[in-house]
XYZ file of C-alpha atoms in Angstrom:
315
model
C -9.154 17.396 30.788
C -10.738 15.762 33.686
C -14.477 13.793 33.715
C -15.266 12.256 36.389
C -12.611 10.311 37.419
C -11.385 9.829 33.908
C -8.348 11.729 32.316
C -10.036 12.661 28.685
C -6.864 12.835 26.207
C -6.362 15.408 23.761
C -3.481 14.367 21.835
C -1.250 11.482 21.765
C 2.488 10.660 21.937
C 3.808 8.765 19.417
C 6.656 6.569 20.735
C 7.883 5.641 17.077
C 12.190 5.047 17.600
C 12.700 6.864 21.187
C 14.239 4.088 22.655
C 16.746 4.540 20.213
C 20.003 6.684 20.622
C 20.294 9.960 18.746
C 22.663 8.875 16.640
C 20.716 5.703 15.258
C 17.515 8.059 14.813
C 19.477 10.604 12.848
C 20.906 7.922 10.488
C 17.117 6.342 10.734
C 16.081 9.547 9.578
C 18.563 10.072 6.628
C 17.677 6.399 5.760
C 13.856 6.807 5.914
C 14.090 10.257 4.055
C 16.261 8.671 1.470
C 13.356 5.793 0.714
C 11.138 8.527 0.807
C 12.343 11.040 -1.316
C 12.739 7.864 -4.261
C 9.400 6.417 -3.459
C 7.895 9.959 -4.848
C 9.936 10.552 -7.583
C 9.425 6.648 -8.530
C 5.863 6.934 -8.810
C 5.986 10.498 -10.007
C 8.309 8.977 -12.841
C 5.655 5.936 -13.711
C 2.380 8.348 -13.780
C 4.787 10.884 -16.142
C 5.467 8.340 -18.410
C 3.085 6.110 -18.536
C 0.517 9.424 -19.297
C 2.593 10.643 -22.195
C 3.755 7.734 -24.174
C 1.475 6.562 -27.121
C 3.011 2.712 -26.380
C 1.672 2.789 -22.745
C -1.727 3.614 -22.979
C -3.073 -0.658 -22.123
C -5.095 -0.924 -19.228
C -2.199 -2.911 -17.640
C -0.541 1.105 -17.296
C -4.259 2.560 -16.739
C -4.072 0.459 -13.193
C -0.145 0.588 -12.662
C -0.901 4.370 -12.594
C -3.278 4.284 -10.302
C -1.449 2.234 -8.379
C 1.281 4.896 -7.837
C -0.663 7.488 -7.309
C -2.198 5.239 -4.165
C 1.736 4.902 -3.228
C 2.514 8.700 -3.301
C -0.734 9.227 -1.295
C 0.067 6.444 1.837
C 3.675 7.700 1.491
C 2.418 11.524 2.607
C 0.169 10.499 5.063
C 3.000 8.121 6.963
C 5.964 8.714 6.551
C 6.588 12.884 6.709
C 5.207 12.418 10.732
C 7.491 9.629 10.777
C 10.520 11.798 9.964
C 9.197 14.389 12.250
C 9.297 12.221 15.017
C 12.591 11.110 14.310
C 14.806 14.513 13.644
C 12.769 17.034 15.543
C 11.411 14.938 18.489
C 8.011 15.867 17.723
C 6.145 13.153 18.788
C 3.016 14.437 19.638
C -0.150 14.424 17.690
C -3.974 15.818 18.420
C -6.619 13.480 18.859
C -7.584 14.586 15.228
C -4.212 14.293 13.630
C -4.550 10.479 15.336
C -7.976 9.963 13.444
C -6.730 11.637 10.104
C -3.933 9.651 9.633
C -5.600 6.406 10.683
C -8.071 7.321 8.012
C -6.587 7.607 5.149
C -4.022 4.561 6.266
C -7.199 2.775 5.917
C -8.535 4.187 2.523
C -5.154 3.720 1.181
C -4.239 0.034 2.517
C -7.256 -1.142 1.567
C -8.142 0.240 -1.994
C -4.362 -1.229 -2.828
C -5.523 -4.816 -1.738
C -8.905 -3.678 -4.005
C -6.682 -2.319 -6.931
C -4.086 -5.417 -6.738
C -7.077 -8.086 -7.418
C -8.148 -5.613 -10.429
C -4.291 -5.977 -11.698
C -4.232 -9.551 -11.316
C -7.965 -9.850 -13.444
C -6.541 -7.430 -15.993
C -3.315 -10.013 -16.613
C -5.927 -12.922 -16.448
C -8.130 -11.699 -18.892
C -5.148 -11.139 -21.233
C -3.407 -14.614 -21.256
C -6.448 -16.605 -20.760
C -9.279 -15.042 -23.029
C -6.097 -12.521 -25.329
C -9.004 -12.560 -28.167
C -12.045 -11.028 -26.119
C -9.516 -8.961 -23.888
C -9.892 -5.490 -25.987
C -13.735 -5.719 -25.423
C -13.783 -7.143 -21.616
C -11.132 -4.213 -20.437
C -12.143 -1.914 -22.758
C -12.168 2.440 -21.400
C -15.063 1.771 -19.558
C -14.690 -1.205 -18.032
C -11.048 0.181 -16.628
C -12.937 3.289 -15.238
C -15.121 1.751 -13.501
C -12.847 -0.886 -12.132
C -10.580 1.435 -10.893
C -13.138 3.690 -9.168
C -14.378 0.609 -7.577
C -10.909 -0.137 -6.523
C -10.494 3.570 -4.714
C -14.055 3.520 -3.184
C -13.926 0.597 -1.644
C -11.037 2.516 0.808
C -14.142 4.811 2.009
C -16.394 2.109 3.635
C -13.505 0.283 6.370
C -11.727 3.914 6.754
C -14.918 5.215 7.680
C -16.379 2.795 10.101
C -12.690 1.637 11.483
C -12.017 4.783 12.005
C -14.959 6.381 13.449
C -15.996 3.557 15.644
C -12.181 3.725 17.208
C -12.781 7.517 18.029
C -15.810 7.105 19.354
C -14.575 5.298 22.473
C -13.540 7.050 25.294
C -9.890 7.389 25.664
C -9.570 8.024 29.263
C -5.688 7.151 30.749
C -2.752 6.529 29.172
C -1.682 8.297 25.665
C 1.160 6.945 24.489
C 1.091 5.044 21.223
C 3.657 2.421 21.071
C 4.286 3.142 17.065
C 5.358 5.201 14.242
C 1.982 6.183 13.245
C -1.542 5.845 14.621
C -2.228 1.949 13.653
C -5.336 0.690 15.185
C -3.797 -2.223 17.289
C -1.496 0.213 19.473
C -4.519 3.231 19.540
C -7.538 0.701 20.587
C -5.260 -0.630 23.801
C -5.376 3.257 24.912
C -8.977 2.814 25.131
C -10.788 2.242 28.513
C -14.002 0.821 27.630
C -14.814 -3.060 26.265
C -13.861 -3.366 22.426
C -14.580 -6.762 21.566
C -17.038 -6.268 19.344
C -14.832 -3.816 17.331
C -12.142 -6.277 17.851
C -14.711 -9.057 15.945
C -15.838 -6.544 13.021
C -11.447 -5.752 12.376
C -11.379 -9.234 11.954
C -13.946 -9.535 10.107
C -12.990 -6.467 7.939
C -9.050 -7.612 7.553
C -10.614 -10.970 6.272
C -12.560 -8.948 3.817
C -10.410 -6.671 2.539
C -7.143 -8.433 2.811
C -7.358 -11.928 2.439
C -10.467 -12.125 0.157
C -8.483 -9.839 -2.693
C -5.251 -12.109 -1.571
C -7.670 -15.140 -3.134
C -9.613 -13.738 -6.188
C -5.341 -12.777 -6.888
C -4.088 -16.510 -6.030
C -7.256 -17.640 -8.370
C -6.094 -15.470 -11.228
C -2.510 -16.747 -11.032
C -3.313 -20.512 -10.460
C -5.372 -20.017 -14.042
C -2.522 -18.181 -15.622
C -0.007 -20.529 -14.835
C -2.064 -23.259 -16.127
C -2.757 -21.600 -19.064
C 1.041 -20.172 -19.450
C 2.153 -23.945 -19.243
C -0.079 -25.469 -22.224
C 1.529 -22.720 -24.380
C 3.241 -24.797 -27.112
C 6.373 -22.325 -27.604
C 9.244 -21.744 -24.843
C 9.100 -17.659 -26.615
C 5.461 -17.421 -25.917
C 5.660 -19.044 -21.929
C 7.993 -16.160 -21.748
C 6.290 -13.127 -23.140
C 3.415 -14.308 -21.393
C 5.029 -14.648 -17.790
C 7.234 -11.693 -18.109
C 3.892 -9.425 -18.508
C 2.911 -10.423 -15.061
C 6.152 -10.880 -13.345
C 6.249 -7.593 -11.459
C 2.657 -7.108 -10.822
C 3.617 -10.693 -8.974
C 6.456 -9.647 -7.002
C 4.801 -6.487 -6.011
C 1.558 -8.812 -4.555
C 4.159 -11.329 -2.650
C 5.980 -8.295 -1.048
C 2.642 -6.389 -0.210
C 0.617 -9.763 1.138
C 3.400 -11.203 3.009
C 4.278 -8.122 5.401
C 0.474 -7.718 5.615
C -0.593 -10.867 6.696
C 2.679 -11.384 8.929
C 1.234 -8.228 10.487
C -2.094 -8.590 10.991
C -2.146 -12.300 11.258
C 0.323 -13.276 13.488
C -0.795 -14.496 17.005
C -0.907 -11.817 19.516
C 1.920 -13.807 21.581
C 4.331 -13.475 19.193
C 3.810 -9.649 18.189
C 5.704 -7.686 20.615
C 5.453 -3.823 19.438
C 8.803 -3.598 18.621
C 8.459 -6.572 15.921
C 5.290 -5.091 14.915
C 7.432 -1.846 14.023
C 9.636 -3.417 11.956
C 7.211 -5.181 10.083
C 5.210 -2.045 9.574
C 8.696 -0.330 7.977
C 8.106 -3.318 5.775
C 5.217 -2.133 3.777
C 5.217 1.624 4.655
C 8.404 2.165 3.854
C 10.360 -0.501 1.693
C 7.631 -1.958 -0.518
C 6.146 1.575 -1.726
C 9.859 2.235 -2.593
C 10.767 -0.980 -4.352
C 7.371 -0.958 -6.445
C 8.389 1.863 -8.933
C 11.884 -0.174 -9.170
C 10.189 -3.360 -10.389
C 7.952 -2.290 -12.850
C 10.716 0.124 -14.613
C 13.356 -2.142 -14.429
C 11.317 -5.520 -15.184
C 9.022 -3.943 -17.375
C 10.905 -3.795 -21.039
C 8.295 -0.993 -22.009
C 9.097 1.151 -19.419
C 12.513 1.012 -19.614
C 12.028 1.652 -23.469
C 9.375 4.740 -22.613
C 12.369 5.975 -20.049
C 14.598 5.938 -22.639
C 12.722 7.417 -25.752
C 11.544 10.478 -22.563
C 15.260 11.219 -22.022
C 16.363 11.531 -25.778
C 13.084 13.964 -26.211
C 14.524 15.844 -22.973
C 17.751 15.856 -24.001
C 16.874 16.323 -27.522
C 19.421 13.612 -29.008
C 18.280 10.876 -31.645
C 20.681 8.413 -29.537
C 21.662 7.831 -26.355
């Protein structure tokens, strides 16, 4: 559409892996399907089990479930368009489509960092005050920290994403990315976006790195308290119950803040892609793999679920 002597887009093209060959997107594809296909089940697997067995009802499971079903939920809203892109060609995406999936990138990303800090509390709480911990993270108290945790995606999805969309987008549509991540979309804009640019910052800050310090907080006070333990068997219960929740946090806030934090200099688009594959991709995949086989009560719920399924008394 023409106004004025602007070009008004009404979809974009994504330019995700085109500068590959065919045959590196096809085995991209069967690669990125793969992840995708165990990422789902994974989490599928954790909410399943986690639900049904009597032994996993803590609030440490309460969160890891919500958790996953955060995981399957980024996982539909990247990665099948992804795919799409990548076996079919179809690259193209309405100006809606754009704003959808930029959305709920948003919601997701940033209730995670919100649900991650809530994780790290919940394994404070228990090593540091184990006596009061049944009446601090009691039913309630998990409730309403979790529906803190998802609500506080709604706020930055909504204003990120609205205030992007409501700048005209006048020239050039072609996303350099996978999906439609603000940094590639807002350069397709033809109008000053400085002050957006100021309130991302400001926003990233808030929702990424202030989390990423309420969770270094909990863990300095954890270690500290892990350390005066007097028995080498107690250090080790104690540290094993936050081990993966730990991993998980250094694989999600590493790729984050490499991407998002990195001076603009050094962030070509194509490194920017590859660090995005990081955390869309390979960390939703792996985080169903650490806390079934680092967790010794999931592996034990995993195990009692396929005698009942198989209906043996042993395996």
């Amino acid at each position: 559409m023409m106004w004025g002597n602007w070009t008004v887009v009404s979809e974009f093209v994504l330019v995700s892996f085109s500068s590959l060959s065919s045959q590196l997107q096809s085995l991209l594809f069967l690669l990125f399907l793969t992840s995708y296909l165990v990422t789902l089940m994974g989490n599928v697997l954790i909410i399943l089990v986690t639900t049904a067995d009597s032994a996993l009802q803590s609030p440490m499971y309460f969160f890891l479930r919500n958790l996953s079903f955060l995981e399957i939920g980024f996982n539909l809203v990247i990665v099948p368009k992804m795919l799409g892109t990548l076996i079919i060609q179809d690259t193209t995406i309405s100006v809606l489509g754009c704003a959808t999936q930029m959305y709920f990138f948003f919601f997701f990303r940033a209730a995670e960092c919100c649900l991650l800090a809530t994780m790290a509390y919940d394994r404070y709480v228990a090593i540091c005050d184990p006596l009061r911990y049944p009446v601090i993270m009691g039913r309630r108290a998990c409730g309403q920290l979790a529906a803190a945790s998802w609500f506080s995606g709604f706020p930055v999805a909504t204003v990120q994403t609205t205030w992007i969309f409501s700048f005209p987008f006048c020239g050039p549509n072609r996303v350099n990315h996978f999906f439609c991540d603000s940094p590639p979309v807002i350069t397709l804009v033809c109008a000053d976006t400085s002050l957006f640019e100021l309130e991302a910052l400001t926003a990233t800050v808030l929702f990424i790195l202030f989390p990423f310090l309420l969770i270094l907080g909990s863990y300095v006070r954890i270690l500290s308290t892990i350390f005066r333990m007097p028995s080498a068997e107690g250090k080790h219960k104690a540290f094993s119950t936050c081990s993966s929740h730990l991993l998980v946090v250094s694989l999600f806030y590493s790729t984050a803040i490499l991407t998002y934090f990195r001076p603009r200099s050094s962030n070509s688009p194509e490194s920017k892609k590859l660090l995005s594959l990081s955390y869309t991709v390979v960390t939703p995949m792996l985080n169903p793999i650490i806390y079934s086989l680092r967790n010794s009560e999931v592996k034990a719920a995993l195990r009692r679920a396929i005698r009942r399924t198989l209906g043996f008394q042993k395996l």
